[in-house]
CSV table of C-alpha atoms and ligand atoms in Angstrom, one decimal:
chain,number,residue,atom,x,y,z
S,550,MET,CA,119.1,104.7,187.8
S,551,MET,CA,115.9,103.6,186.0
S,552,THR,CA,116.0,103.3,182.2
S,553,ILE,CA,112.9,104.6,180.4
S,554,LYS,CA,111.6,101.7,178.4
S,555,THR,CA,109.8,103.7,175.8
S,556,GLN,CA,112.2,104.4,173.1
S,557,GLY,CA,112.6,100.9,171.7
S,558,LYS,CA,111.8,99.9,168.1
S,559,TYR,CA,108.2,98.5,167.8
S,560,ALA,CA,106.1,97.6,164.9
S,561,PHE,CA,103.4,100.1,164.7
S,562,THR,CA,100.3,99.8,162.6
S,563,LYS,CA,99.7,103.5,162.1
S,564,GLU,CA,101.2,105.2,159.1
S,565,ILE,CA,101.4,108.9,158.7
S,566,ASP,CA,101.4,110.6,155.3
S,567,LEU,CA,104.5,112.7,155.2
S,568,LEU,CA,103.2,115.1,152.6
S,569,ASP,CA,99.9,115.6,154.6
S,570,PHE,CA,102.0,116.3,157.7
S,571,SER,CA,104.4,118.6,156.0
S,572,ARG,CA,101.4,120.5,154.5
S,573,ARG,CA,99.7,121.0,157.7
S,574,SER,CA,103.1,121.9,159.6
S,575,ILE,CA,103.7,124.8,157.0
S,576,ARG,CA,100.2,126.2,157.2
S,577,PHE,CA,100.4,126.0,161.0
S,578,LEU,CA,103.8,127.9,161.0
S,579,GLU,CA,102.8,130.4,158.4
S,580,MET,CA,100.1,131.5,161.0
S,581,SER,CA,103.1,133.1,162.8
S,582,VAL,CA,104.2,135.2,160.0
S,583,PRO,CA,101.0,136.4,158.0
S,584,PRO,CA,102.7,137.9,154.9
S,585,LEU,CA,104.0,134.4,154.1
S,586,SER,CA,100.5,132.9,154.3
S,587,GLY,CA,99.8,130.7,151.3
S,588,HIS,CA,103.4,131.1,149.9
S,589,SER,CA,104.8,127.7,150.5
S,590,LEU,CA,101.6,126.0,149.2
S,591,ARG,CA,101.9,128.1,146.0
S,592,VAL,CA,105.4,126.9,145.5
S,593,ALA,CA,104.5,123.4,146.0
S,594,TYR,CA,101.6,123.9,143.6
S,595,LEU,CA,103.9,125.1,141.0
S,596,ALA,CA,106.5,122.5,141.6
S,597,ARG,CA,103.9,119.8,141.3
S,598,ALA,CA,102.8,121.3,138.1
S,599,LEU,CA,106.3,121.3,136.8
S,600,ALA,CA,106.9,117.7,137.9
S,601,GLU,CA,103.9,116.5,136.1
S,602,ALA,CA,104.6,118.5,132.8
S,603,LEU,CA,108.1,116.9,132.8
S,604,GLY,CA,106.8,113.5,133.9
S,605,PHE,CA,109.2,113.1,136.8
S,606,GLY,CA,109.3,109.7,138.3
S,607,GLU,CA,107.3,109.0,141.5
S,608,GLY,CA,110.4,109.5,143.8
S,609,LEU,CA,111.6,112.8,142.3
S,610,SER,CA,108.2,114.1,142.1
S,611,ARG,CA,107.5,113.6,145.8
S,612,ARG,CA,110.8,114.9,146.7
S,613,VAL,CA,110.3,118.1,144.8
S,614,ILE,CA,106.8,118.7,146.1
S,615,LEU,CA,107.9,118.1,149.7
S,616,ALA,CA,111.0,120.3,149.3
S,617,ALA,CA,108.9,123.0,147.9
S,618,LEU,CA,106.4,122.9,150.7
S,619,LEU,CA,109.1,123.1,153.3
S,620,HIS,CA,111.6,125.3,151.4
S,621,ASP,CA,111.0,128.4,153.7
S,622,LEU,CA,110.8,126.2,157.0
S,623,GLY,CA,113.9,128.0,158.3
S,624,ILE,CA,112.2,131.4,158.4
S,625,PHE,CA,110.0,130.3,161.3
S,626,PHE,CA,113.0,129.2,163.3
S,627,ILE,CA,115.5,132.1,163.0
S,628,TYR,CA,114.0,134.6,165.6
S,629,LYS,CA,117.5,135.3,167.0
S,630,VAL,CA,119.3,136.4,163.9
S,631,LYS,CA,119.4,140.2,163.9
S,632,GLY,CA,116.0,140.6,165.4
S,633,LEU,CA,114.6,138.7,162.3
S,634,TYR,CA,111.3,137.6,163.8
S,635,ASP,CA,110.3,141.1,164.7
S,636,GLU,CA,111.6,142.4,161.3
S,637,VAL,CA,109.3,140.0,159.6
S,638,HIS,CA,106.3,141.1,161.5
S,639,ARG,CA,107.1,144.7,161.1
S,640,LEU,CA,107.1,144.1,157.3
S,641,ALA,CA,103.8,142.4,157.5
S,642,GLN,CA,102.0,144.8,155.1
S,643,LYS,CA,104.7,144.9,152.6
S,644,GLU,CA,105.1,142.7,149.6
S,645,LEU,CA,106.3,139.2,149.9
S,646,ASP,CA,109.6,139.6,148.0
S,647,GLU,CA,110.6,142.6,150.3
S,648,VAL,CA,110.1,140.3,153.3
S,649,GLU,CA,112.1,137.6,151.6
S,650,GLU,CA,114.9,140.0,151.0
S,651,GLY,CA,114.9,141.0,154.6
S,652,VAL,CA,115.0,137.5,155.6
S,653,GLY,CA,117.4,136.4,152.9
S,654,SER,CA,120.4,138.4,154.3
S,655,GLU,CA,123.3,135.9,154.6
S,656,LEU,CA,120.5,133.5,153.3
S,657,ALA,CA,120.0,132.4,157.0
S,658,HIS,CA,116.7,130.8,156.4
S,659,CYS,CA,118.0,128.4,153.6
S,660,VAL,CA,120.7,127.3,155.9
S,661,MET,CA,118.5,127.0,158.9
S,662,GLY,CA,115.9,125.0,157.0
S,663,GLU,CA,118.7,122.8,155.6
S,664,ARG,CA,119.9,122.1,159.1
S,665,ILE,CA,116.5,121.3,160.6
S,666,LEU,CA,115.7,118.8,157.8
S,667,ALA,CA,119.2,117.2,157.8
S,668,GLU,CA,118.5,116.3,161.6
S,669,THR,CA,115.4,114.4,160.8
S,670,LYS,CA,115.6,110.8,159.5
S,671,VAL,CA,112.9,111.0,157.2
S,672,MET,CA,113.4,114.4,155.7
S,673,ALA,CA,117.2,114.6,155.5
S,674,HIS,CA,116.9,113.8,151.6
S,675,LEU,CA,115.1,117.4,151.3
S,676,ALA,CA,117.8,119.3,152.9
S,677,PRO,CA,120.0,120.1,149.8
S,678,LEU,CA,117.1,121.2,147.7
S,679,VAL,CA,116.0,123.6,150.4
S,680,ARG,CA,119.5,124.8,150.9
S,681,LEU,CA,119.7,125.9,147.3
S,682,HIS,CA,116.2,127.5,146.9
S,683,HIS,CA,117.9,130.9,146.5
S,684,PRO,CA,120.9,129.9,144.4
S,685,ARG,CA,123.5,132.7,144.2
S,686,ASP,CA,126.4,133.1,141.8
S,687,ASN,CA,129.1,132.3,144.4
S,688,GLU,CA,131.6,129.5,144.9
S,689,ARG,CA,129.9,128.1,147.7
S,690,ASP,CA,126.5,127.7,146.1
S,691,LEU,CA,128.1,126.5,143.0
S,692,ALA,CA,130.2,123.8,144.9
S,693,THR,CA,127.0,122.7,146.7
S,694,PHE,CA,125.1,122.5,143.4
S,695,GLU,CA,127.9,120.4,141.8
S,696,SER,CA,128.0,118.0,144.7
S,697,LEU,CA,124.4,116.9,144.0
S,698,SER,CA,123.4,114.0,141.8
S,699,PRO,CA,121.9,114.8,138.4
S,700,GLU,CA,118.5,114.1,139.7
S,701,GLU,CA,118.9,116.4,142.8
S,702,ARG,CA,120.1,119.2,140.6
S,703,THR,CA,116.8,118.8,138.6
S,704,GLY,CA,114.9,118.8,141.8
S,705,ALA,CA,116.8,121.9,143.3
S,706,CYS,CA,116.1,123.7,139.9
S,707,ALA,CA,112.4,122.9,140.1
S,708,VAL,CA,112.0,124.0,143.7
S,709,ALA,CA,114.0,127.3,143.1
S,710,LEU,CA,112.2,128.1,139.9
S,711,SER,CA,108.8,127.6,141.5
S,712,ASP,CA,109.8,129.8,144.4
S,713,ALA,CA,111.0,132.6,142.1
S,714,VAL,CA,108.0,132.4,139.9
S,715,ALA,CA,105.6,132.4,142.9
S,716,ARG,CA,107.4,135.5,144.3
S,717,SER,CA,107.1,137.3,140.9
S,718,LEU,CA,103.4,136.4,140.6
S,719,ALA,CA,102.7,137.6,144.2
S,720,LYS,CA,103.9,141.0,143.2
S,721,ARG,CA,101.5,141.2,140.4
S,722,ARG,CA,98.7,140.3,142.9
S,723,LEU,CA,98.0,137.0,141.3
S,724,GLU,CA,95.8,138.6,138.5
S,725,LEU,CA,93.9,136.3,136.3
S,726,MET,CA,96.3,135.0,133.5
S,727,PRO,CA,99.2,137.6,133.1
S,728,SER,CA,99.4,139.2,129.6
S,729,SER,CA,102.2,138.0,127.5
S,730,ALA,CA,104.1,141.1,128.3
S,731,ALA,CA,103.8,140.3,132.0
S,732,LEU,CA,104.9,136.8,131.4
S,733,ALA,CA,107.9,138.0,129.5
S,734,GLU,CA,108.6,140.2,132.6
S,735,ILE,CA,108.2,137.3,135.0
S,736,PHE,CA,110.7,135.3,132.9
S,737,ASP,CA,113.0,138.2,132.8
S,738,GLU,CA,113.0,138.6,136.5
S,739,VAL,CA,113.6,134.9,137.2
S,740,GLY,CA,116.5,135.0,134.7
S,741,ARG,CA,118.0,138.1,136.2
S,742,SER,CA,117.8,136.6,139.8
S,743,SER,CA,119.3,133.3,138.8
S,744,PRO,CA,123.0,132.4,138.5
S,745,GLY,CA,124.1,131.2,135.0
S,746,TYR,CA,125.0,127.5,136.2
S,747,PHE,CA,121.4,127.3,137.4
S,748,LEU,CA,119.7,128.6,134.3
S,749,LEU,CA,122.0,126.3,132.2
S,750,GLN,CA,120.8,123.2,134.1
S,751,ALA,CA,117.2,124.4,134.3
S,752,SER,CA,117.0,124.8,130.4
S,753,ARG,CA,119.0,121.6,129.9
S,754,ASP,CA,116.4,119.8,131.8
S,755,GLY,CA,113.5,121.4,129.9
S,756,LEU,CA,112.5,123.2,133.1
S,757,ILE,CA,112.1,126.6,131.5
S,758,GLU,CA,110.0,125.4,128.6
S,759,ALA,CA,107.8,123.3,131.0
S,760,LEU,CA,107.4,126.5,133.1
S,761,ARG,CA,106.1,128.3,130.1
S,762,SER,CA,103.6,125.7,129.4
S,763,VAL,CA,102.5,125.5,133.0
S,764,LEU,CA,102.0,129.3,133.0
S,765,SER,CA,99.8,129.1,130.0
S,766,GLN,CA,97.2,127.0,131.9
S,767,LYS,CA,94.2,129.2,132.7
S,768,SER,CA,93.1,127.1,135.8
S,769,LEU,CA,96.4,127.7,137.2
S,770,PHE,CA,95.6,131.3,137.8
S,771,VAL,CA,92.3,130.4,139.5
S,772,ASP,CA,94.0,127.8,141.7
S,773,ILE,CA,96.9,129.9,143.0
S,774,ARG,CA,94.7,132.6,144.4
S,775,SER,CA,92.9,130.1,146.8
S,776,GLU,CA,94.7,128.2,149.5
S,777,TRP,CA,91.7,125.7,149.4
S,778,TYR,CA,92.0,125.0,145.7
S,779,MET,CA,95.8,124.6,145.9
S,780,ASP,CA,95.4,122.4,149.0
S,781,GLU,CA,92.8,120.2,147.1
S,782,VAL,CA,95.0,119.8,144.0
S,783,LEU,CA,98.0,118.9,146.1
S,784,ARG,CA,96.2,116.4,148.2
S,785,SER,CA,94.3,114.8,145.3
S,786,ARG,CA,97.1,114.6,142.8
S,787,HIS,CA,100.4,113.8,144.6
S,788,GLY,CA,100.6,110.1,143.7
S,789,HIS,CA,101.4,107.5,146.3
S,790,PRO,CA,101.9,109.0,149.8
S,791,SER,CA,105.2,108.4,151.4
S,792,SER,CA,104.4,107.1,154.8
S,793,ILE,CA,106.3,107.3,158.1
S,794,GLY,CA,105.6,105.7,161.6
S,795,VAL,CA,104.7,107.3,164.9
S,796,GLU,CA,108.4,107.0,166.1
S,797,GLU,CA,109.8,108.6,163.0
S,798,LEU,CA,107.3,111.5,163.3
S,799,THR,CA,108.1,111.8,167.0
S,800,GLY,CA,111.7,112.3,165.6
S,801,VAL,CA,110.7,115.2,163.4
S,802,VAL,CA,108.6,117.0,166.1
S,803,ARG,CA,111.5,116.5,168.4
S,804,VAL,CA,113.8,118.4,166.0
S,805,PHE,CA,111.2,121.2,165.6
S,806,VAL,CA,111.1,121.6,169.5
S,807,LYS,CA,115.0,121.6,169.5
S,808,TYR,CA,115.1,124.5,167.1
S,809,MET,CA,112.2,126.3,169.0
S,810,GLU,CA,115.0,127.0,171.5
S,811,ALA,CA,116.1,129.9,169.2
S,812,ARG,CA,112.8,131.7,169.9
S,813,SER,CA,111.8,130.5,173.3
S,814,PRO,CA,114.5,128.7,175.1
S,815,TYR,CA,112.2,127.9,178.2
S,816,THR,CA,109.5,126.4,176.0
S,817,ALA,CA,112.0,124.0,174.4
S,818,HIS,CA,113.7,123.0,177.8
S,819,HIS,CA,110.1,122.6,179.3
S,820,THR,CA,109.0,120.4,176.6
S,821,ARG,CA,111.9,118.2,177.2
S,822,LEU,CA,111.5,117.9,180.9
S,823,THR,CA,107.8,117.4,180.6
S,824,THR,CA,108.4,114.5,178.1
S,825,LEU,CA,111.0,113.1,180.7
S,826,PHE,CA,108.4,113.1,183.4
S,827,ALA,CA,105.5,111.9,181.3
S,828,GLN,CA,107.6,109.0,179.9
S,829,ALA,CA,108.7,108.0,183.3
S,830,MET,CA,105.2,108.2,184.8
S,831,VAL,CA,103.8,106.1,181.9
S,832,SER,CA,106.3,103.4,182.3
S,833,ARG,CA,105.2,103.1,185.9
S,834,LEU,CA,101.7,102.4,184.7
S,835,GLY,CA,102.4,99.2,182.9
S,836,SER,CA,98.8,99.1,181.5
S,837,LEU,CA,99.3,100.9,178.3
S,838,SER,CA,100.2,99.2,175.1
S,839,LEU,CA,103.5,100.0,173.4
S,840,GLU,CA,101.6,101.8,170.7
S,841,GLU,CA,99.8,104.0,173.4
S,842,VAL,CA,103.3,104.5,175.1
S,843,ALA,CA,104.7,105.9,171.8
S,844,GLU,CA,101.7,108.1,171.2
S,845,MET,CA,102.0,109.5,174.6
S,846,THR,CA,105.5,110.4,173.9
S,847,LEU,CA,104.4,112.1,170.7
S,848,ALA,CA,101.7,113.8,172.6
S,849,SER,CA,104.2,115.4,174.9
S,850,TRP,CA,106.6,116.6,172.3
S,851,PHE,CA,103.6,118.1,170.5
S,852,HIS,CA,101.8,119.6,173.6
S,853,ASP,CA,103.3,123.2,173.5
S,854,LEU,CA,104.1,123.4,169.9
S,855,GLY,CA,101.3,125.9,169.6
S,856,LYS,CA,103.6,128.4,171.4
S,857,MET,CA,105.3,128.8,168.1
S,858,LEU,CA,102.2,131.0,167.3
S,859,ILE,CA,102.1,133.1,170.4
S,860,PRO,CA,103.7,136.6,170.0
S,861,LEU,CA,106.9,136.9,172.0
S,862,SER,CA,105.4,140.0,173.6
S,863,VAL,CA,102.9,137.7,175.3
S,864,LEU,CA,104.9,134.5,175.6
S,865,HIS,CA,107.9,136.2,177.4
S,866,LYS,CA,106.0,139.0,179.1
S,867,LYS,CA,107.6,139.9,182.5
S,868,GLY,CA,104.6,140.2,184.9
S,869,PRO,CA,101.0,139.1,184.9
S,870,LEU,CA,99.1,138.8,181.6
S,871,SER,CA,96.1,141.0,180.8
S,872,PRO,CA,92.7,139.1,180.2
S,873,GLU,CA,93.2,139.6,176.4
S,874,GLU,CA,96.9,138.4,176.6
S,875,TRP,CA,95.6,135.3,178.5
S,876,SER,CA,93.1,134.5,175.9
S,877,VAL,CA,95.9,134.7,173.3
S,878,MET,CA,98.1,132.5,175.5
S,879,LYS,CA,95.4,129.9,175.9
S,880,GLU,CA,95.3,129.2,172.2
S,881,HIS,CA,98.6,127.4,172.4
S,882,SER,CA,97.2,124.0,173.5
S,883,TYR,CA,94.4,124.2,170.9
S,884,SER,CA,96.0,125.4,167.6
S,885,HIS,CA,98.2,122.2,167.2
S,886,TYR,CA,94.9,120.2,167.6
S,887,ILE,CA,93.2,122.2,165.0
S,888,PHE,CA,95.9,121.7,162.4
S,889,PHE,CA,96.9,118.1,163.1
S,890,GLY,CA,94.0,116.6,165.0
S,891,SER,CA,92.1,115.6,161.9
S,892,MET,CA,94.9,113.4,160.7
S,893,GLU,CA,93.5,109.9,161.5
S,894,PRO,CA,96.7,108.4,162.7
S,895,LEU,CA,97.5,111.4,164.9
S,896,LYS,CA,94.1,112.0,166.3
S,897,ARG,CA,94.6,110.3,169.6
S,898,ALA,CA,98.1,111.7,170.4
S,899,VAL,CA,97.1,115.2,169.3
S,900,PHE,CA,94.0,115.2,171.5
S,901,TRP,CA,96.1,113.9,174.5
S,902,GLY,CA,98.4,116.8,174.0
S,903,ALA,CA,95.8,119.3,173.8
S,904,CYS,CA,94.4,118.2,177.1
S,905,HIS,CA,97.5,119.3,179.1
S,906,HIS,CA,95.7,122.3,180.6
S,907,GLU,CA,92.3,120.6,181.4
S,908,LYS,CA,91.5,120.5,185.1
S,909,LEU,CA,89.4,118.0,186.7
S,910,ASP,CA,86.8,120.4,188.0
S,911,GLY,CA,86.2,121.7,184.4
S,912,SER,CA,88.0,125.0,185.0
S,913,GLY,CA,90.9,124.2,182.4
S,914,TYR,CA,91.2,125.0,178.7
S,915,PRO,CA,90.6,124.6,175.7
S,916,TRP,CA,87.4,122.7,176.4
S,917,GLY,CA,86.9,122.7,180.1
S,918,LEU,CA,86.5,119.0,180.2
S,919,LYS,CA,85.7,117.4,183.6
S,920,GLY,CA,87.4,114.5,185.4
S,921,HIS,CA,86.1,111.5,183.5
S,922,GLN,CA,86.2,113.3,180.1
S,923,ILE,CA,89.8,113.9,180.4
S,924,PRO,CA,91.8,110.9,179.0
S,925,LEU,CA,94.4,109.3,181.3
S,926,ALA,CA,97.2,110.5,179.1
S,927,GLY,CA,95.9,114.0,179.4
S,928,LYS,CA,95.9,113.7,183.2
S,929,ILE,CA,99.3,112.4,183.2
S,930,LEU,CA,100.6,115.2,181.0
S,931,ALA,CA,98.9,117.9,183.1
S,932,VAL,CA,100.8,116.7,186.2
S,933,ALA,CA,104.1,116.4,184.1
S,934,ASP,CA,103.5,119.7,182.6
S,935,VAL,CA,103.0,121.7,186.0
S,936,ALA,CA,105.9,119.8,187.6
S,937,SER,CA,108.2,120.9,184.9
S,938,ALA,CA,106.7,124.5,184.7
S,939,LEU,CA,107.2,125.0,188.5
S,940,LEU,CA,110.8,123.9,188.4
S,941,GLU,CA,111.7,126.4,185.7
S,942,GLU,CA,112.6,129.9,185.8
S,943,ARG,CA,110.4,132.0,183.5
S,944,PRO,CA,110.2,135.6,182.5
S,945,TYR,CA,107.4,136.1,185.1
S,946,LYS,CA,108.4,133.8,188.0
S,947,GLU,CA,111.3,132.4,190.0
S,948,PRO,CA,112.1,128.5,189.9
S,949,LEU,CA,111.2,126.2,192.7
S,950,SER,CA,113.1,123.1,193.9
S,951,PHE,CA,111.5,119.8,193.3
S,952,GLY,CA,110.3,119.5,196.8
S,953,GLU,CA,108.6,122.8,196.6
S,954,ALA,CA,107.1,121.9,193.3
S,955,LEU,CA,105.6,118.7,194.9
S,956,LYS,CA,103.9,120.8,197.6
S,957,VAL,CA,102.3,123.1,195.0
S,958,LEU,CA,101.2,120.0,193.1
S,959,GLU,CA,99.9,118.4,196.1
S,960,SER,CA,97.6,121.5,196.9
S,961,GLU,CA,96.3,121.3,193.3
S,962,VAL,CA,95.3,117.7,193.8
S,963,ARG,CA,93.7,118.7,197.2
S,964,ARG,CA,91.7,121.5,195.4
S,965,GLY,CA,90.4,119.0,192.9
S,966,LEU,CA,92.4,120.2,189.8
S,967,LEU,CA,95.0,117.6,189.2
S,968,ASP,CA,94.7,113.8,189.5
S,969,GLY,CA,95.9,112.2,192.6
S,970,ASN,CA,96.9,109.0,191.1
S,971,CYS,CA,98.9,110.7,188.4
S,972,PHE,CA,100.6,112.8,191.2
S,973,GLY,CA,101.5,109.5,192.8
S,974,LEU,CA,102.9,108.2,189.6
S,975,LEU,CA,105.2,111.3,189.4
S,976,ARG,CA,106.5,110.8,192.9
S,977,GLU,CA,107.3,107.1,192.1
S,978,ALA,CA,108.9,108.1,188.8
S,979,ALA,CA,110.9,110.8,190.4
S,980,THR,CA,112.3,108.3,193.0
S,981,GLU,CA,113.2,105.9,190.2
S,982,LEU,CA,114.9,108.6,188.2
S,983,GLY,CA,117.0,109.5,191.3
S,984,ILE,CA,115.3,113.0,191.7
S,985,ASP,CA,115.4,114.2,195.3
S,986,GLU,CA,113.4,117.1,196.8
S,987,ARG,CA,116.4,119.5,196.8
S,988,MET,CA,116.9,119.2,193.2
S,989,THR,CA,116.6,122.2,190.8
S,990,PHE,CA,115.6,122.5,187.2
S,991,LYS,CA,119.3,122.3,186.1
S,992,GLU,CA,119.9,119.2,188.0
S,993,VAL,CA,116.8,117.4,186.9
S,994,SER,CA,117.4,118.4,183.4
S,995,ALA,CA,120.9,116.8,183.5
S,996,LEU,CA,118.9,113.7,183.8
S,997,TRP,CA,117.3,114.4,180.5
S,998,ALA,CA,120.7,114.9,178.9
S,999,GLU,CA,121.6,111.3,180.0
S,1000,GLU,CA,118.3,109.9,178.7
S,1001,GLU,CA,119.1,111.7,175.4
S,1002,LYS,CA,122.5,110.1,175.1
S,1003,ALA,CA,121.1,106.7,176.0
S,1004,ALA,CA,118.3,107.0,173.2
U,1397,FE2,FE1,113.1,131.7,150.8
U,1398,FE2,FE1,110.0,131.2,149.4
U,1399,FE2,FE1,101.0,124.5,177.6
U,1400,FE2,FE1,103.6,122.7,178.8
């Protein structure tokens, strides 16, 4: 069987700012849970102010800001837990702290956030800080806390305090400068909801005093009412960026896709299979640079990430979608482009991913590009995407065998929708991968599992 030669270690020139990527990821994910909008940014803003007030070193400061930004990451991936996803939406009009309490049962989102981050290479160091952002007075949390280094404990306290204060402020509707009585109430609330070991560490580290001085800054109460202001402060004052490469970022997006499985198993499986096809097709080409090949892989992992924002009532609807539902569904290939497309190092990969529903005759979306306007990578992804979708069982359709899928693809080529050369690449790649026409989704997916092991 062919080995796909796209997963080696190459020297890439493009560096991606991890904080910028995290900031955009959270703003993107918060779109799916409107009551959380701006919350993570507010926590990161407060954590940054605390880090500055206490003169944290570059490394700890960066770690605290990143962990604060990502502290509620788990919320967006725990859809299956007791109908949590629907629960969060049902509470959309209620106060943030009520939402957090609903979500906080069993502290599922802290554990989920920890798990996701721990599986990435570049963000694993944030996992314990995220795990402890709602510290409780129980043995398990105390043991976790005590297992941390002194610096990590300080970081965990800074993140958890910032979260507690952000929730307390949100309840007061972010009024301009709370009165001294309101401030006393805020500190009282934070004190009552925090375990003793945590408060002891926080006061030893000077965090409580620093928090008092941070909360006496008038400009803070202007900034925290505006996502734009907080965003600007965070972007302009976060010190030296921590950069990662295209392959490392691909690893992060791959973990996100893995955990998408809890919400939409077919989307996660589909993304894996589309990537398998796209990588195999690209490696047949031989004309792309190694950097382009890596970006193509990233594009494929990214391509349906926008489905995180599509309500399940539309995404998993049994039966045909109404015109309104279709217009919602069609946003999925565009939303990730809006959030990540303006990051210079990601521009190309994100654009390629966003082109996967474009058709040669201009009838596709989101832009309705025509043949020559669609990049080659977009044409390859379009074929890989349709091939994978046809093989899958979805809530609204039966699965096809690979041979049946090829017939449908061929007719789309004849109708001038998909690129004939890319279709040829898929046939060649399938032969090399050992896929025969009778194979089903399950059998073809098994090849993916082998690729995973080899990676
Ligand atoms: Fe939380
Ligand atoms: Fe939170
Ligand atoms: Fe799609
Ligand atoms: Fe897709």
